[in-house]
Coordinates of C-alpha atoms in Angstrom, one line a residue:
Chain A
X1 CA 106.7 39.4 83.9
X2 CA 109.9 38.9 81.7
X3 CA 112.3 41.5 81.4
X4 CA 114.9 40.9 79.4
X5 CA 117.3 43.7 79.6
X6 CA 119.4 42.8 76.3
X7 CA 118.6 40.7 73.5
X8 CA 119.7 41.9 69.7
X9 CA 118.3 42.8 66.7
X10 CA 119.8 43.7 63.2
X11 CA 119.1 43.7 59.2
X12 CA 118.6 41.5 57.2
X13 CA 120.3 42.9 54.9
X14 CA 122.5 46.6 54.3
X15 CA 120.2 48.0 51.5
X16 CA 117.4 48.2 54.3
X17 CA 119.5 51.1 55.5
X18 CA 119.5 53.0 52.4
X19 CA 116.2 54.9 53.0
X20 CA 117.9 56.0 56.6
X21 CA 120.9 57.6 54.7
X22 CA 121.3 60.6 52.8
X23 CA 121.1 60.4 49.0
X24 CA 125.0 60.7 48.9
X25 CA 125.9 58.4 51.1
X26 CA 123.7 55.9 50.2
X27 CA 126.1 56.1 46.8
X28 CA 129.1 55.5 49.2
X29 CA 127.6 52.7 50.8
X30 CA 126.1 50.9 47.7
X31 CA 129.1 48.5 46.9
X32 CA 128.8 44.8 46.8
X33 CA 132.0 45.2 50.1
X34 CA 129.0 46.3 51.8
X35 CA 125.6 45.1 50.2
X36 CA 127.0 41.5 50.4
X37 CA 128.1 41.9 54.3
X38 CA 125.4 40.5 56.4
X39 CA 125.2 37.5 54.1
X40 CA 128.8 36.9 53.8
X41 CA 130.4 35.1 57.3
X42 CA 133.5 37.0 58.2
X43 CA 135.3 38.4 60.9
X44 CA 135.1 41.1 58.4
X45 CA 138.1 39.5 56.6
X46 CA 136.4 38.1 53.4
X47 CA 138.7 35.7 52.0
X48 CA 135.8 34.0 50.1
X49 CA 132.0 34.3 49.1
X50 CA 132.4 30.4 49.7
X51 CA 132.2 31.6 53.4
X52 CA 129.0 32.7 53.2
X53 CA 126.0 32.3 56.1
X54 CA 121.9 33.0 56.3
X55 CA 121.2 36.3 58.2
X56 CA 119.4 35.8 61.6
X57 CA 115.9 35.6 61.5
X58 CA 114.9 39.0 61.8
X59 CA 113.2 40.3 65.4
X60 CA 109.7 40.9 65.0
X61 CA 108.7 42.7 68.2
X62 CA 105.4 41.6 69.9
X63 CA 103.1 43.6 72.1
X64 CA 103.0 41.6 75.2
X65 CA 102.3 43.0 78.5
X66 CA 103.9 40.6 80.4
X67 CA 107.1 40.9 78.4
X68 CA 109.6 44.0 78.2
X69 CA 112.8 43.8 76.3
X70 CA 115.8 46.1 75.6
X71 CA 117.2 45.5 72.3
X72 CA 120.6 46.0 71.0
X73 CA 121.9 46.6 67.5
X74 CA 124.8 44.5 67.4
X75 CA 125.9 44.9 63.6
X76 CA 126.5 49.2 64.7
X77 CA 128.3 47.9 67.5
X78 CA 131.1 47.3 65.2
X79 CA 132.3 50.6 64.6
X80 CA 134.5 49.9 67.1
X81 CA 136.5 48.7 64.7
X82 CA 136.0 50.4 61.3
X83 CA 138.9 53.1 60.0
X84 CA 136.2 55.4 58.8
X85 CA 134.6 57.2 61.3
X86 CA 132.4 59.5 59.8
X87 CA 130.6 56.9 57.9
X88 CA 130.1 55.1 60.6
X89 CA 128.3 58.0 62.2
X90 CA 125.7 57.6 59.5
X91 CA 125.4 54.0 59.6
X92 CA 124.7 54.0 63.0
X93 CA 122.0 57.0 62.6
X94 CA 120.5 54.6 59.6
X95 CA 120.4 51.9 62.6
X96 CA 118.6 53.8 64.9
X97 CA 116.0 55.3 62.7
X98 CA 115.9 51.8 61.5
X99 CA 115.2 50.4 65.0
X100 CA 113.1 53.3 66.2
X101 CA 110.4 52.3 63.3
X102 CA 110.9 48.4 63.0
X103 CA 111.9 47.2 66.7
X104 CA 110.1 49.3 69.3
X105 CA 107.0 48.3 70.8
X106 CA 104.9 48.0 73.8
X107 CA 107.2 45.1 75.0
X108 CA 110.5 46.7 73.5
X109 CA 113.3 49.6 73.7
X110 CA 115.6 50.1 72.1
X111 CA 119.3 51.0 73.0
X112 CA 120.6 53.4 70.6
X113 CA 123.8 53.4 69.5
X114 CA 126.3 56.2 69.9
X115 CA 129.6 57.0 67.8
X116 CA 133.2 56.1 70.4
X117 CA 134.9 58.2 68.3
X118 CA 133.0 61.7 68.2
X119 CA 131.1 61.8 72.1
X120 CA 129.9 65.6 71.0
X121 CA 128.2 64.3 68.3
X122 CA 126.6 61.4 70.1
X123 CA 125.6 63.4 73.2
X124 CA 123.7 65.2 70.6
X125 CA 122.1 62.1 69.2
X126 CA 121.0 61.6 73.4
X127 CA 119.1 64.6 73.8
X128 CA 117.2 64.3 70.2
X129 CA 116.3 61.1 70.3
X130 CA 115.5 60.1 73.7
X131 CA 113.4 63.1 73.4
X132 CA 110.6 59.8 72.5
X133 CA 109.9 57.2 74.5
X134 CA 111.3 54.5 72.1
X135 CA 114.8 54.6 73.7
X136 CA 115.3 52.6 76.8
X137 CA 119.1 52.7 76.9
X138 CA 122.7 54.3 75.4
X139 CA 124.6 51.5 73.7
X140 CA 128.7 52.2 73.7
X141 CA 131.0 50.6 71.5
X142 CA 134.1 49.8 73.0
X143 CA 137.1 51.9 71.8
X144 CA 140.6 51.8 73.4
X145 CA 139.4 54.9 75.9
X146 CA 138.5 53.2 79.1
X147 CA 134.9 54.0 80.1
X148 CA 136.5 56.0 83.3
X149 CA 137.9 58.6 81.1
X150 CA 136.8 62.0 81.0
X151 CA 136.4 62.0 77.0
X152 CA 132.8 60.5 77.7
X153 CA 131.8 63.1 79.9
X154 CA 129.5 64.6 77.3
X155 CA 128.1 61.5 76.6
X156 CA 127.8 60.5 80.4
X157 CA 126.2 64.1 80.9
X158 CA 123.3 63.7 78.0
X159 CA 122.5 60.2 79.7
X160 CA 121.7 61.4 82.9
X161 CA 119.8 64.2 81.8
X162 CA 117.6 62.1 79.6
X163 CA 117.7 59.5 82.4
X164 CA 118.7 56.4 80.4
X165 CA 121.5 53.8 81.4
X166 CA 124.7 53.0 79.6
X167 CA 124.6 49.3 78.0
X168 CA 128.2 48.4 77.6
X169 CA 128.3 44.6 75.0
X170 CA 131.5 43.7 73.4
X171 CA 131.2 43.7 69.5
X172 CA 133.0 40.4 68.9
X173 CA 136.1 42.2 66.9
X174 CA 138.1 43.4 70.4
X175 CA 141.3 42.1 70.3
X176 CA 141.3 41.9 66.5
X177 CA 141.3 45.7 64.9
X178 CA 143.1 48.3 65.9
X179 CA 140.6 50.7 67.6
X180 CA 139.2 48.0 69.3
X181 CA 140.5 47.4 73.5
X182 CA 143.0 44.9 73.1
X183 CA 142.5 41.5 75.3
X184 CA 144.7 40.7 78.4
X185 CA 148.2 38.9 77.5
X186 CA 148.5 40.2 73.7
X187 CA 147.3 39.4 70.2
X188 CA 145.0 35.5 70.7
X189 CA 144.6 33.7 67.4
X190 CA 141.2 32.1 67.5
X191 CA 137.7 33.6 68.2
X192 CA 137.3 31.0 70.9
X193 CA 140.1 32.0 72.7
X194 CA 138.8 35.5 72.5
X195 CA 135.6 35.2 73.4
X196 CA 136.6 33.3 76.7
X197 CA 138.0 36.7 77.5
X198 CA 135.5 38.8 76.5
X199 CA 135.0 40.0 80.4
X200 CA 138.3 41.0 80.5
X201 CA 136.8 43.9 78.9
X202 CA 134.1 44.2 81.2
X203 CA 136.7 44.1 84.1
X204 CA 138.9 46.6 82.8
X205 CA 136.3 49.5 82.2
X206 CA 134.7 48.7 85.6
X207 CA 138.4 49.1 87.3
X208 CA 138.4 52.1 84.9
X209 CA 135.0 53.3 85.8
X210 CA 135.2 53.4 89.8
X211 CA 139.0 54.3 89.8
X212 CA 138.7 57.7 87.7
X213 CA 136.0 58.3 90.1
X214 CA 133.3 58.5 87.0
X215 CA 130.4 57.6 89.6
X216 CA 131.5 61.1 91.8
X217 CA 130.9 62.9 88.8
X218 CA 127.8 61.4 87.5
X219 CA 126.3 60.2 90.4
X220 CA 123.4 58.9 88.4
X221 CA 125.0 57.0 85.8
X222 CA 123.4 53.3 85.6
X223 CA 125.6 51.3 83.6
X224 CA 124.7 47.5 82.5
X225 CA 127.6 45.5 81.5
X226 CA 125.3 43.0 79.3
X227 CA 126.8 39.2 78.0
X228 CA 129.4 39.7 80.3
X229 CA 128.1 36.9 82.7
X230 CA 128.3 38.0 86.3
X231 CA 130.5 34.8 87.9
X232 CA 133.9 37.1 87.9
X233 CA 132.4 40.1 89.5
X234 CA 133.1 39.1 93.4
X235 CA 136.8 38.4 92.9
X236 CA 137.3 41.7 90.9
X237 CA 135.3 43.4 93.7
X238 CA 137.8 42.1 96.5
X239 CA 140.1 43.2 94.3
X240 CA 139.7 46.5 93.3
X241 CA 139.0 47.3 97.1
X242 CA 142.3 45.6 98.2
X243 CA 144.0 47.9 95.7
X244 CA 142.3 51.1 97.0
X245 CA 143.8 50.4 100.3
X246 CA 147.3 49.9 98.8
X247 CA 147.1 53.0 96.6
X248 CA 144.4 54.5 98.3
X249 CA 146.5 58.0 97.9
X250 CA 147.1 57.7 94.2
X251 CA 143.6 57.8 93.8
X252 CA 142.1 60.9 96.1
X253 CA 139.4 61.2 94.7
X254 CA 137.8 58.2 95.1
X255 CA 136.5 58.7 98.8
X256 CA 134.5 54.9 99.2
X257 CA 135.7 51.3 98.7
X258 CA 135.0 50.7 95.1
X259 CA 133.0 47.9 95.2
X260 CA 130.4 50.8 97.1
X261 CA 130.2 52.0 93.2
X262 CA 130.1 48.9 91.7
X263 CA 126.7 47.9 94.0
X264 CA 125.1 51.0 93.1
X265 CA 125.6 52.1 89.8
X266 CA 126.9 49.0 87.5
X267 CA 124.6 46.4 86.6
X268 CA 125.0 42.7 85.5
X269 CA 123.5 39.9 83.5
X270 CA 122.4 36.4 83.1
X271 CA 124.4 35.6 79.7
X272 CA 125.7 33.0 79.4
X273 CA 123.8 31.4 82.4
X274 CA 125.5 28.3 81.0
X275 CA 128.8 28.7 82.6
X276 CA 127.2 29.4 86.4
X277 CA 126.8 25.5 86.6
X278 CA 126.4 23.9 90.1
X279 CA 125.6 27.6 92.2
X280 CA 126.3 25.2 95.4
X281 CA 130.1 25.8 94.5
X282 CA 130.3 29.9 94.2
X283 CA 127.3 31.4 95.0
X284 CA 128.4 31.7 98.9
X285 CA 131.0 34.5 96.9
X286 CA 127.8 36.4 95.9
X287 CA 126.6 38.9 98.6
X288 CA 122.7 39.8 98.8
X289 CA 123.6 43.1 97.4
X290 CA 125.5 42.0 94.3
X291 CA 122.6 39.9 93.9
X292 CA 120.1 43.0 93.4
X293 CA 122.5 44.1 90.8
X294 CA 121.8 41.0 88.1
X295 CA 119.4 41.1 85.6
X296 CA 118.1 38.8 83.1
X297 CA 119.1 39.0 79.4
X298 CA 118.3 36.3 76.8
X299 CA 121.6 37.6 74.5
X300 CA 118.5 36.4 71.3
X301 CA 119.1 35.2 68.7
X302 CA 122.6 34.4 69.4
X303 CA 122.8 31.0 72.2
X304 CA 119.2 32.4 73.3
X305 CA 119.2 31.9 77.1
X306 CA 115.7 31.2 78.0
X307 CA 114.0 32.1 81.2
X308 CA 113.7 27.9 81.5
X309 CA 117.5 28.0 81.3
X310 CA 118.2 30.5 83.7
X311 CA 115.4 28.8 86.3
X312 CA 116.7 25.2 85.7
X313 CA 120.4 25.9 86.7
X314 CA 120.2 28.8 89.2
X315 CA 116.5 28.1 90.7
X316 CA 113.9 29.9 91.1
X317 CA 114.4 32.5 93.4
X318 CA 117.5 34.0 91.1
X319 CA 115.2 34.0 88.4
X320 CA 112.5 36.1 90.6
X321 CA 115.1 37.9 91.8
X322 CA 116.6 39.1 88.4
X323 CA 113.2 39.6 86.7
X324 CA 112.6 42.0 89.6
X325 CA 116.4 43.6 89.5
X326 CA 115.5 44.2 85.1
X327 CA 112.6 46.1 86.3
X328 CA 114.8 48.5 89.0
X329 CA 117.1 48.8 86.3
X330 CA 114.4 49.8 83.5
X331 CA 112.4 52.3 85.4
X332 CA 115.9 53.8 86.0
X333 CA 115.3 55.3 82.9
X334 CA 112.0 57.0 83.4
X335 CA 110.7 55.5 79.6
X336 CA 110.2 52.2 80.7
X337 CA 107.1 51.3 82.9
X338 CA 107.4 48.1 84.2
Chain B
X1 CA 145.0 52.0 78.8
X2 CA 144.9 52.5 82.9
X3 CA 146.2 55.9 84.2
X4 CA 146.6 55.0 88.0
X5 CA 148.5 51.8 89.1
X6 CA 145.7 51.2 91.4
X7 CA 143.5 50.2 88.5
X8 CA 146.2 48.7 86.3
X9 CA 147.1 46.6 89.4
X10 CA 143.7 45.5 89.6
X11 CA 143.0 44.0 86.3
X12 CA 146.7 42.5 86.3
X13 CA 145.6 38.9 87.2
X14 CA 144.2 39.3 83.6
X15 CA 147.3 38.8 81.7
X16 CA 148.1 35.4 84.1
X17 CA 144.8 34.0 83.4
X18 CA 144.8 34.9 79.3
X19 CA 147.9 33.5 78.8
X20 CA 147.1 30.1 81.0
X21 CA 143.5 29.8 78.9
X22 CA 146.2 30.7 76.0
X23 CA 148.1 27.6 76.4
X24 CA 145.3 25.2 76.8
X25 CA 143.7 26.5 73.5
X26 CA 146.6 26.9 71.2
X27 CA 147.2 23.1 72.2
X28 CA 150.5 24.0 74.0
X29 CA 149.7 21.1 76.4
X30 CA 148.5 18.8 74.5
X31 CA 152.1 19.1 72.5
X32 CA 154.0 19.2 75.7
X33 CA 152.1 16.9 77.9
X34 CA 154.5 16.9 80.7
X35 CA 155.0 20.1 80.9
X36 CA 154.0 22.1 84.4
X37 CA 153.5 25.7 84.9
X38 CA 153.3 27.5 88.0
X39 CA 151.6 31.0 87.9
X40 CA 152.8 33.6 91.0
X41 CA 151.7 36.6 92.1
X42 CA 148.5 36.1 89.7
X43 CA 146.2 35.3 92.5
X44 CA 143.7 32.8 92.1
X45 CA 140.4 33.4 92.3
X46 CA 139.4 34.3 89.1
X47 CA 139.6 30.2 88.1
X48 CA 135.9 30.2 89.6
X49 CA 134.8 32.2 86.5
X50 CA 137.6 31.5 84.1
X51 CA 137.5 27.6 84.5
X52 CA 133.1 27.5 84.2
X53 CA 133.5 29.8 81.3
X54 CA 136.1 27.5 79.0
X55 CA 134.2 24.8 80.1
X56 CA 130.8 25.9 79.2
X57 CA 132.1 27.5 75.4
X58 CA 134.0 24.4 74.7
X59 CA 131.4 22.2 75.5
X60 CA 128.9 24.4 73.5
X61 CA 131.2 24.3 70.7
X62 CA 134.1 21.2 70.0
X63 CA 134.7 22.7 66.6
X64 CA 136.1 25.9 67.5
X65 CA 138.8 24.9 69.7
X66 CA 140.3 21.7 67.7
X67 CA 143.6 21.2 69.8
X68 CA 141.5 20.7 73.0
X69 CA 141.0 17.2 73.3
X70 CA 139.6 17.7 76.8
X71 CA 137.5 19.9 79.4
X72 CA 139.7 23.0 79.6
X73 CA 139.6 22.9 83.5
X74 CA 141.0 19.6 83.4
X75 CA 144.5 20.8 81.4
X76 CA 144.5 23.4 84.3
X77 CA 144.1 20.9 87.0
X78 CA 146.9 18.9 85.6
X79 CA 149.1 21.5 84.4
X80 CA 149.0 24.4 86.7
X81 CA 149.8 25.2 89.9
X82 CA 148.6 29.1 91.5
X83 CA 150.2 30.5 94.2
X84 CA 148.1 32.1 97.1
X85 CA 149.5 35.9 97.1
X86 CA 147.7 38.1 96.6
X87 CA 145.3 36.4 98.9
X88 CA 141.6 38.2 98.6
X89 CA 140.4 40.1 101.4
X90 CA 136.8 38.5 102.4
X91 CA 134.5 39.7 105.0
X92 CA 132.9 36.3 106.0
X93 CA 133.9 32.7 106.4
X94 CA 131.8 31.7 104.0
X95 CA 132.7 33.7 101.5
X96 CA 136.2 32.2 101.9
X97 CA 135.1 28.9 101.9
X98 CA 133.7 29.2 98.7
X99 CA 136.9 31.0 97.3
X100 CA 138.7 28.5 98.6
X101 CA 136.6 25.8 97.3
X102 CA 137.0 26.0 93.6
X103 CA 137.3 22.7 92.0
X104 CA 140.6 21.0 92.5
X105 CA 142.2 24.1 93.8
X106 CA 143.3 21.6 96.6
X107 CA 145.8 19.9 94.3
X108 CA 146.5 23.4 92.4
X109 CA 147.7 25.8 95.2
X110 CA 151.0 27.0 96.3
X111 CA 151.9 29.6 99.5
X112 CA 153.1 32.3 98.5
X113 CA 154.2 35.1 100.5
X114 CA 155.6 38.1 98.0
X115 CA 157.9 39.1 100.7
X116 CA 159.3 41.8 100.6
X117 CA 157.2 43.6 98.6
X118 CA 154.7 46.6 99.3
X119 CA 151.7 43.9 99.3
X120 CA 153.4 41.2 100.6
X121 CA 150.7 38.4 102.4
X122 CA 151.9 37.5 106.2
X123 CA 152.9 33.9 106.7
X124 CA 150.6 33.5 109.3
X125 CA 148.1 35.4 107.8
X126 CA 147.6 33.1 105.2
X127 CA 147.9 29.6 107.1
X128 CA 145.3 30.8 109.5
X129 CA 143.1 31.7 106.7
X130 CA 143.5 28.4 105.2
X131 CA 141.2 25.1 106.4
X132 CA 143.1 22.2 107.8
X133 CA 142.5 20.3 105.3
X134 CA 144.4 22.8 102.8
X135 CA 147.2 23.6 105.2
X136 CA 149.4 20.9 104.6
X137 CA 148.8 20.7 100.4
X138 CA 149.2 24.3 100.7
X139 CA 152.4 24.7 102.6
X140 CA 154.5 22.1 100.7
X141 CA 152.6 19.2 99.1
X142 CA 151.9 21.0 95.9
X143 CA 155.1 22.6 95.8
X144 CA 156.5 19.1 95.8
X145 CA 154.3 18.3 93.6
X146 CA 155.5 21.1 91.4
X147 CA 159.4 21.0 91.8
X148 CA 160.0 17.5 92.7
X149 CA 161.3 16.4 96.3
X150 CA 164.9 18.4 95.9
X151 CA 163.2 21.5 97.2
X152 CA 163.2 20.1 100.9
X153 CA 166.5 18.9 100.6
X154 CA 167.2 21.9 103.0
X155 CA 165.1 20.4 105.3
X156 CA 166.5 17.2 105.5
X157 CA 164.2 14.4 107.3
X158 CA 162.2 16.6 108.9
X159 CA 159.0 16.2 106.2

């Protein structure tokens, strides 16, 4: 069976949201800024309709027993860096319903978004939706409150009470908008340079997570940090635990080595399986239980790891292995039989 | 932002490893080829990751980095030198091996000791943790390398 416990989905185009939306803010949304977005390319800075690109082929979920995926809304992971937060809070309830009718199936979940900036409000959203047994997952955009921080408490709590994971994927504007976590150094001019730290972020809210002792007061809490890759987890591991010793009285709370938390509630995936080339050099770094913590994800449409991919450059066994972690980290949720 | 220093001193090796990746993409390097940067107190380990990862986007996509004429890890083989502190704690030998054995880090790595602060790495800690075929590249080689041959003038003949 092929679980892949992240791969995207989004419209083709903003006016599909419209139905979602109430009559009045369908008004506030029906501007050509907005109608024209998904066609226009952007980094949300339109200098030009000459910069214009075809929307992805939309996902068309298939009933396949031997398949289950967990599918993220990436365009509503960009709140992170929008000014107006209550719209945002309808556009990603327009996203959800939108997903709950067009990208669920037998084979697929989805992982609703929540709003960063209003966790009352989105623990909410939890408890009504995942009420069905179309949500698989909670998807967080990333704001500039680390994950470890007790303003997601309510958000943490709804979660666990539902029994659904946490699916933490970077939105691609970090380190561009204010709002968004800044990346490590300061301000980095190009995408590329960006995205080559995009696990910076992962790495900072997992130092966030273990150190403000989140996993003591949700005990429960899966989270999947998904697209991050998984190469940079054993030298953050050594040292978050190195640290504790140092400051281990800073931090009282926090009774275990960290990396205890990190093997038993934070997950891991595949993408991009391109960059763990020649496993011969680094996987003596990976222990057998950091191993039962990475799961497969695809990261479709966008590079599209295939299951061939993975198998080709990490072997078999890692692909066995990660096909069987997806399912321990599905059935987590109590909506997912695999 | 981190509240405790434990965790902001656990993501620091972040800002030494964004602003090396910084240098090779905004084409710093390839406008100063002779210059040499040597990153302390940064640690090292997080090349394994950092190197695969430029590697892998740049070869996936020339276009969007069009000041790097070359393999990323190979500016930072060239370019950069680490130093060891802090030195990872690792529970088996092979585990250190395979920190230890991240491509080039021979030519790349510096002792470091940090002395006299709170974390500071033991002399002799470090030299027993490194293989013999590291020791001497470690110890001075690479600083050499790094600084030229007027650091052992202190030393006189004795090297």
């Amino acid at each position: 069976m092929i679980i892949d416990c992240a791969r995207h989905a989004g419209v083709e185009k903003h006016q599909d949201l419209f139905e979602y939306m109430p009559y009045s803010w369908r008004k506030h949304f029906d501007h050509y800024e907005w109608t024209g977005a998904v066609g226009l390319a952007s980094n949300h800075i339109r200098v030009s309709d000459k910069f214009s690109h075809d929307p992805i082929p939309a996902y068309r979920p298939v009933s396949d027993p031997e398949r289950m995926s967990l599918v993220l809304l990436y365009q509503g992971l960009t709140v992170n860096g929008w000014s107006d937060q209550i719209g945002a809070k309808v556009y990603l309830d327009a996203l959800n319903s939108y997903g709950e009718e067009n990208w669920v199936s037998n084979s697929s979940k989805l992982a609703m978004l929540v709003s960063p900036h209003d966790p009352a409000w989105s623990a909410s959203e939890i408890r009504r939706r995942a009420k069905s047994s179309l949500i698989g997952a909670v998807s967080i955009p990333l704001v500039t409150q680390m994950l470890g921080a007790r303003y997601w408490d309510p958000i943490y709590e709804a979660c666990v009470e539902v029994g659904v994971p946490i699916v933490v994927h970077y939105s691609g504007v970090e380190g561009s908008y204010s709002g968004t976590p800044s990346l490590s150094g300061s301000v980095h001019q190009s995408a590329f340079a960006r995205l080559i730290l995009m696990p910076h972020l992962a790495e900072s809210n997992i130092a966030s997570l273990v150190f403000e002792g989140a996993f003591y007061r949700f005990p429960e809490l899966q989270v999947l940090f998904a697209g991050f890759g998984f190469k940079w987890v054993p030298s953050l591991m050594r040292r978050v635990d190195h640290e504790w010793r140092n400051f281990r009285s800073e931090v009282p709370w926090v009774k275990e080595k960290p990396s205890s938390k990190v093997l038993s509630n934070i997950w891991f995936s595949s993408y991009p399986v391109g960059e763990a080339m020649d496993p011969e050099r680094w996987q003596g770094m990976v222990s057998d239980a950091l191993r039962d913590r990475i799961v497969f994800n695809s990261h479709a449409p966008f590079g599209n790891d295939t299951v061939e991919d993975v198998e080709r450059i990490l072997g078999a066994s890692w692909l066995e292995r990660m096909m069987r972690n997806g399912g321990a980290l599905l059935r987590t949720t109590n909506k997912v039989e695999v | 932002m981190p509240r405790s220093y434990a965790e902001r001193h656990a993501v620091l090796p972040q800002v030494g490893a964004a602003n090396a990746m910084d240098m090779i993409v905004s084409g710093a390097l390839e406008r100063f080829p002779q210059l040499r940067v040597v990153m302390v107190e940064w640690g090292f380990t997080w090349l394994s990751s950092l190197l695969s990862r430029m590697d892998y986007l740049w070869e996936s996509d020339r276009s969007a980095a069009p000041w790097v004429r070359r393999r990323p890890s190979e500016y930072v083989a060239e370019h950069f030198k680490f130093a060891t502190q802090p030195l990872d704690d690792t529970t088996k030998m092979s585990e250190l091996a395979t920190m230890l054995g991240i491509k080039n880090l021979d030519r790349m790595l510096l002792f470091s000791s940090d002395y006299p602060h709170y974390d500071t790495d033991h002399p002799q800690l470090i030299i027993s943790k490194m293989p013999d075929a590291l020791k001497a590249r470690v110890c001075y080689q690479n600083a050499v390398d790094a600084f030229g041959p007027k650091i052992l003038r202190s030393l006189g003949q004795r090297i």
